[in-house]
Structures are given as structure tokens and as C-alpha cells.
Amino acid sequence: MPRPRRTQISVEDTPFYHCCSRVVRRAYLCGDDKISGRNYNHRRGWVESLLLELVDVFAIDVAAFAVMSNHLHVVLRIDIETANCWSDREVLEQWHKLFNGDELTQKFVKGELVEAHEVLRLKHSIATYRSRLCDISWFMRCLNEPIARQANQEDNCTGRFWEGRFKSQALLDEAAVLACMAYVDLNPIRAKMVESPEQSDHTSIQLRIKAALKGEQPKSLLTFIGNERNNQPKGIAFSLQDYLELVDDTGRIIRNDKRGAISANSTKLLARLNIPQDNWLKLTTEFGKLFHGPVGTLQELTHYCEHLEKRRRHFASCCQHLKAG
């Protein structure tokens, strides 16, 4: 039996989670369907556009994403601090970007008088919405449901478009986050859809490369902050250029028709994370097969399982793939 989502999320241990949704029927999410002969590439734009719109609504950041032919990968960061800092009015304004709320919440946002007997109900609604706006299940619901309705309308059919539940896994340390991000960003290269990261349409790596050429970082994606973590409220604790170089090096090796090697700079980054080069290549090509649950060192995995009252033994054997020693 699948576990309730609340038993898989422990913000106390990590704010980072890898989520994957797959289509359930034979019609493709995107790309060419060899059976029907139709092309669905335009749907990739639907998914990317809505995904980045949701970033402006939820207290959830997107660290990486890749829209593939029959599935979607996202690496998300729950931003509890932002959700807690929103005023009551801001919470309702964010929620009303997606949902109408009710007459009471609309009245409060407009600055109209709220009767004394309505205050308790209003506070309950605000607390509920604040919780939902930093909830991965609600984020994925607001992403998947509109896409399903739009695809069903286009296909002139009804029924499920996605599998019943999206898969999620906790990323418990920096090494797990970096490996999973690279795994997601390299999806099109592993699938032989493209030859290089910059050609990978509807992926986070392409957005980052385009922005980097202008000396910028995409505002819609979680920022790389390098060594400035003490001066930045949130972000990925690596240099953007180091990450782009590491992904490019790895992509060259993954491609069968292109020789490549991990550069000295990328080797230093892996050494900092205590990830052997052979392990790194295995992680970025087989991450989905190696890990079916939380990802991290044995110590971090132990804490995570204790907090959620899980059995560690189901996941502990996978730890050896992440780090040396």
C-alpha cells in the first residue's frame, strides 16, 4: 500500500524533494506518438509554463525540472520561512491567484469589515491555505490537474491522464541534491533526444545556460549561491559555473558517440562532496533505479526514518552508491 504523503515529508530533515509524474495511458504527454502518428511537443510548453507560474504562487522553489515524452521530473525546495512570513492578507492573495476562496476571504482581501463571529472561520481558512501553499502535494496537484484537463480536451476523451500518485523522495544532503539535479537535467541526453544540455528544451538546465550567457540566473528557478550561503536566505550551495561544467562533462561521457572526461574543476567539486567519479556516473545514469525512497548518508537516513517512524533497513543498502567510505 502506498504511504500517505505526510509520512514521506520531513522538513526538519530536508526541504528538498524529487518528484516524478507519469502518464497512465498510451497517448504521449509530449513528443511523437509512434502509434497514433501525432506529435505532442506543444504540451511540453504547457507543463513548463504552468510549472514556472506556480513558483510565483507557492512557497516552493524549483531547483530542477525536465519534461519528457511520458513523464515529468521536478526537484523542489519547500520554503517554510517564506510561508510563515506572509501576512494573513498575503496568504489569501497568493491563494486567490489559483482559487476563488469564499465570500469571507474575498471580503477580507478587499479590506471590508469582518464580523466578530466570522473571525474564527477566517483564521482557520488562512491557516489552511498557508499550509497548502508550502505543501508539495498541493503544488503537484495544481500542476498535474490542469494539464490533464487540457490534454483530455485535446484528445477528446475522459479518464485518468496521470498515474494515480506522483512519486516523491527526500533528498537529505547536498550530495543527494546535486546528484538528483544532474540526473534530472541530463534526462534528454540519456534518452538520446539531444546531444547537449543547451539543446534540451523545456528543462531547467537550458534556462540556466541561457541566463548564464547574460551573466544572470533565472528568476523562476532556485538560485545557486556558491560560498555566499551566509549572506543569502536560501539557495543551492554551489557555484552555478561549477554545476554547469559538471553537467556538461557528465553529458559528454553519457553520450556513446562522444568521448569525455570529468575536468579537474568538476573533480574538485565531487571530492568536496566525497563522491567517487565512478559513483557519480552511476548516480546520474541510474538514480531512479538505485533509489526508491529517501537519498542520503546512513546517518541522515537514520534521522529521517526516526522522525517519520520508518524502517531504515529498506533504504540503507542504497547509501553506498552516494558517497565513498
PDB file of N, CA and C in Angstrom, residues 201-243:
ATOM      1  N   ASP A 201      15.367  21.335 -24.656  1.00  0.00           N
ATOM      2  CA  ASP A 201      14.210  22.206 -24.485  1.00  0.00           C
ATOM      3  C   ASP A 201      13.358  21.774 -23.304  1.00  0.00           C
ATOM      4  N   HIS A 202      12.740  22.764 -22.643  1.00  0.00           N
ATOM      5  CA  HIS A 202      11.829  22.540 -21.522  1.00  0.00           C
ATOM      6  C   HIS A 202      12.509  21.799 -20.370  1.00  0.00           C
ATOM      7  N   THR A 203      13.712  22.257 -20.071  1.00  0.00           N
ATOM      8  CA  THR A 203      14.456  21.749 -18.911  1.00  0.00           C
ATOM      9  C   THR A 203      15.040  22.930 -18.153  1.00  0.00           C
ATOM     10  N   SER A 204      15.337  22.705 -16.899  1.00  0.00           N
ATOM     11  CA  SER A 204      15.948  23.757 -16.082  1.00  0.00           C
ATOM     12  C   SER A 204      17.370  24.057 -16.542  1.00  0.00           C
ATOM     13  N   ILE A 205      18.095  23.053 -17.023  1.00  0.00           N
ATOM     14  CA  ILE A 205      19.486  23.276 -17.416  1.00  0.00           C
ATOM     15  C   ILE A 205      19.558  24.228 -18.599  1.00  0.00           C
ATOM     16  N   GLN A 206      18.612  24.143 -19.518  1.00  0.00           N
ATOM     17  CA  GLN A 206      18.614  25.069 -20.658  1.00  0.00           C
ATOM     18  C   GLN A 206      18.343  26.497 -20.195  1.00  0.00           C
ATOM     19  N   LEU A 207      17.408  26.669 -19.276  1.00  0.00           N
ATOM     20  CA  LEU A 207      17.124  28.003 -18.741  1.00  0.00           C
ATOM     21  C   LEU A 207      18.346  28.576 -18.050  1.00  0.00           C
ATOM     22  N   ARG A 208      19.044  27.739 -17.290  1.00  0.00           N
ATOM     23  CA  ARG A 208      20.227  28.216 -16.571  1.00  0.00           C
ATOM     24  C   ARG A 208      21.346  28.609 -17.541  1.00  0.00           C
ATOM     25  N   ILE A 209      21.537  27.832 -18.591  1.00  0.00           N
ATOM     26  CA  ILE A 209      22.591  28.130 -19.562  1.00  0.00           C
ATOM     27  C   ILE A 209      22.288  29.435 -20.285  1.00  0.00           C
ATOM     28  N   LYS A 210      21.047  29.620 -20.714  1.00  0.00           N
ATOM     29  CA  LYS A 210      20.666  30.854 -21.408  1.00  0.00           C
ATOM     30  C   LYS A 210      20.868  32.071 -20.520  1.00  0.00           C
ATOM     31  N   ALA A 211      20.484  31.953 -19.258  1.00  0.00           N
ATOM     32  CA  ALA A 211      20.649  33.075 -18.328  1.00  0.00           C
ATOM     33  C   ALA A 211      22.125  33.342 -18.043  1.00  0.00           C
ATOM     34  N   ALA A 212      22.908  32.260 -17.926  1.00  0.00           N
ATOM     35  CA  ALA A 212      24.337  32.394 -17.618  1.00  0.00           C
ATOM     36  C   ALA A 212      25.076  33.141 -18.722  1.00  0.00           C
ATOM     37  N   LEU A 213      24.635  32.978 -19.966  1.00  0.00           N
ATOM     38  CA  LEU A 213      25.265  33.682 -21.080  1.00  0.00           C
ATOM     39  C   LEU A 213      25.092  35.194 -20.950  1.00  0.00           C
ATOM     40  N   LYS A 214      24.065  35.607 -20.197  1.00  0.00           N
ATOM     41  CA  LYS A 214      23.826  37.031 -19.943  1.00  0.00           C
ATOM     42  C   LYS A 214      24.382  37.463 -18.592  1.00  0.00           C
ATOM     43  N   GLY A 215      25.072  36.513 -17.916  1.00  0.00           N
ATOM     44  CA  GLY A 215      25.615  36.823 -16.600  1.00  0.00           C
ATOM     45  C   GLY A 215      24.544  36.855 -15.526  1.00  0.00           C
ATOM     46  N   GLU A 216      23.464  36.121 -15.749  1.00  0.00           N
ATOM     47  CA  GLU A 216      22.339  36.129 -14.828  1.00  0.00           C
ATOM     48  C   GLU A 216      21.990  34.715 -14.395  1.00  0.00           C
ATOM     49  N   GLN A 217      20.980  34.622 -13.515  1.00  0.00           N
ATOM     50  CA  GLN A 217      20.370  33.348 -13.153  1.00  0.00           C
ATOM     51  C   GLN A 217      18.861  33.483 -13.336  1.00  0.00           C
ATOM     52  N   PRO A 218      18.162  32.414 -13.752  1.00  0.00           N
ATOM     53  CA  PRO A 218      16.714  32.501 -13.971  1.00  0.00           C
ATOM     54  C   PRO A 218      15.981  32.847 -12.675  1.00  0.00           C
ATOM     55  N   LYS A 219      15.122  33.859 -12.728  1.00  0.00           N
ATOM     56  CA  LYS A 219      14.368  34.271 -11.546  1.00  0.00           C
ATOM     57  C   LYS A 219      13.352  33.216 -11.125  1.00  0.00           C
ATOM     58  N   SER A 220      12.966  32.370 -12.068  1.00  0.00           N
ATOM     59  CA  SER A 220      11.945  31.361 -11.780  1.00  0.00           C
ATOM     60  C   SER A 220      12.508  30.106 -11.121  1.00  0.00           C
ATOM     61  N   LEU A 221      13.853  29.985 -11.072  1.00  0.00           N
ATOM     62  CA  LEU A 221      14.484  28.795 -10.507  1.00  0.00           C
ATOM     63  C   LEU A 221      15.257  29.151  -9.240  1.00  0.00           C
ATOM     64  N   LEU A 222      15.428  28.160  -8.374  1.00  0.00           N
ATOM     65  CA  LEU A 222      16.212  28.354  -7.161  1.00  0.00           C
ATOM     66  C   LEU A 222      17.641  28.720  -7.538  1.00  0.00           C
ATOM     67  N   THR A 223      18.169  29.741  -6.888  1.00  0.00           N
ATOM     68  CA  THR A 223      19.468  30.315  -7.251  1.00  0.00           C
ATOM     69  C   THR A 223      20.641  29.507  -6.690  1.00  0.00           C
ATOM     70  N   PHE A 224      21.721  29.425  -7.470  1.00  0.00           N
ATOM     71  CA  PHE A 224      22.992  28.913  -6.966  1.00  0.00           C
ATOM     72  C   PHE A 224      23.676  30.059  -6.234  1.00  0.00           C
ATOM     73  N   ILE A 225      24.068  29.831  -4.990  1.00  0.00           N
ATOM     74  CA  ILE A 225      24.646  30.911  -4.185  1.00  0.00           C
ATOM     75  C   ILE A 225      26.121  30.700  -3.868  1.00  0.00           C
ATOM     76  N   GLY A 226      26.709  29.604  -4.301  1.00  0.00           N
ATOM     77  CA  GLY A 226      28.133  29.371  -4.095  1.00  0.00           C
ATOM     78  C   GLY A 226      28.523  29.425  -2.635  1.00  0.00           C
ATOM     79  N   ASN A 227      29.545  30.217  -2.332  1.00  0.00           N
ATOM     80  CA  ASN A 227      30.023  30.337  -0.952  1.00  0.00           C
ATOM     81  C   ASN A 227      29.337  31.460  -0.181  1.00  0.00           C
ATOM     82  N   GLU A 228      28.286  32.046  -0.765  1.00  0.00           N
ATOM     83  CA  GLU A 228      27.617  33.180  -0.133  1.00  0.00           C
ATOM     84  C   GLU A 228      26.424  32.746   0.711  1.00  0.00           C
ATOM     85  N   ARG A 229      26.409  31.498   1.133  1.00  0.00           N
ATOM     86  CA  ARG A 229      25.241  30.980   1.835  1.00  0.00           C
ATOM     87  C   ARG A 229      24.913  31.777   3.102  1.00  0.00           C
ATOM     88  N   ASN A 230      25.926  32.382   3.741  1.00  0.00           N
ATOM     89  CA  ASN A 230      25.664  33.150   4.962  1.00  0.00           C
ATOM     90  C   ASN A 230      24.982  34.480   4.664  1.00  0.00           C
ATOM     91  N   ASN A 231      25.142  34.966   3.425  1.00  0.00           N
ATOM     92  CA  ASN A 231      24.542  36.242   3.042  1.00  0.00           C
ATOM     93  C   ASN A 231      23.243  36.061   2.272  1.00  0.00           C
ATOM     94  N   GLN A 232      22.899  34.825   1.944  1.00  0.00           N
ATOM     95  CA  GLN A 232      21.697  34.547   1.171  1.00  0.00           C
ATOM     96  C   GLN A 232      20.711  33.760   2.025  1.00  0.00           C
ATOM     97  N   PRO A 233      19.430  34.132   1.991  1.00  0.00           N
ATOM     98  CA  PRO A 233      18.440  33.419   2.802  1.00  0.00           C
ATOM     99  C   PRO A 233      18.194  31.987   2.338  1.00  0.00           C
ATOM    100  N   LYS A 234      18.357  31.743   1.049  1.00  0.00           N
ATOM    101  CA  LYS A 234      18.133  30.402   0.527  1.00  0.00           C
ATOM    102  C   LYS A 234      18.862  30.265  -0.807  1.00  0.00           C
ATOM    103  N   GLY A 235      19.094  29.028  -1.210  1.00  0.00           N
ATOM    104  CA  GLY A 235      19.746  28.784  -2.486  1.00  0.00           C
ATOM    105  C   GLY A 235      20.504  27.472  -2.471  1.00  0.00           C
ATOM    106  N   ILE A 236      21.113  27.142  -3.600  1.00  0.00           N
ATOM    107  CA  ILE A 236      21.875  25.906  -3.757  1.00  0.00           C
ATOM    108  C   ILE A 236      23.338  26.227  -3.473  1.00  0.00           C
ATOM    109  N   ALA A 237      23.932  25.513  -2.543  1.00  0.00           N
ATOM    110  CA  ALA A 237      25.255  25.871  -2.016  1.00  0.00           C
ATOM    111  C   ALA A 237      26.407  25.440  -2.909  1.00  0.00           C
ATOM    112  N   PHE A 238      26.302  25.796  -4.191  1.00  0.00           N
ATOM    113  CA  PHE A 238      27.380  25.525  -5.142  1.00  0.00           C
ATOM    114  C   PHE A 238      27.468  26.696  -6.099  1.00  0.00           C
ATOM    115  N   SER A 239      28.575  26.782  -6.816  1.00  0.00           N
ATOM    116  CA  SER A 239      28.717  27.784  -7.861  1.00  0.00           C
ATOM    117  C   SER A 239      27.956  27.332  -9.105  1.00  0.00           C
ATOM    118  N   LEU A 240      27.236  28.253  -9.731  1.00  0.00           N
ATOM    119  CA  LEU A 240      26.495  27.916 -10.951  1.00  0.00           C
ATOM    120  C   LEU A 240      27.439  27.418 -12.034  1.00  0.00           C
ATOM    121  N   GLN A 241      28.571  28.109 -12.223  1.00  0.00           N
ATOM    122  CA  GLN A 241      29.504  27.701 -13.271  1.00  0.00           C
ATOM    123  C   GLN A 241      30.063  26.303 -13.004  1.00  0.00           C
ATOM    124  N   ASP A 242      30.349  26.001 -11.743  1.00  0.00           N
ATOM    125  CA  ASP A 242      30.833  24.663 -11.403  1.00  0.00           C
ATOM    126  C   ASP A 242      29.789  23.613 -11.764  1.00  0.00           C
ATOM    127  N   TYR A 243      28.535  23.911 -11.458  1.00  0.00           N
ATOM    128  CA  TYR A 243      27.465  22.947 -11.752  1.00  0.00           C
ATOM    129  C   TYR A 243      27.291  22.762 -13.257  1.00  0.00           C
TER     130      TYR A 243
END
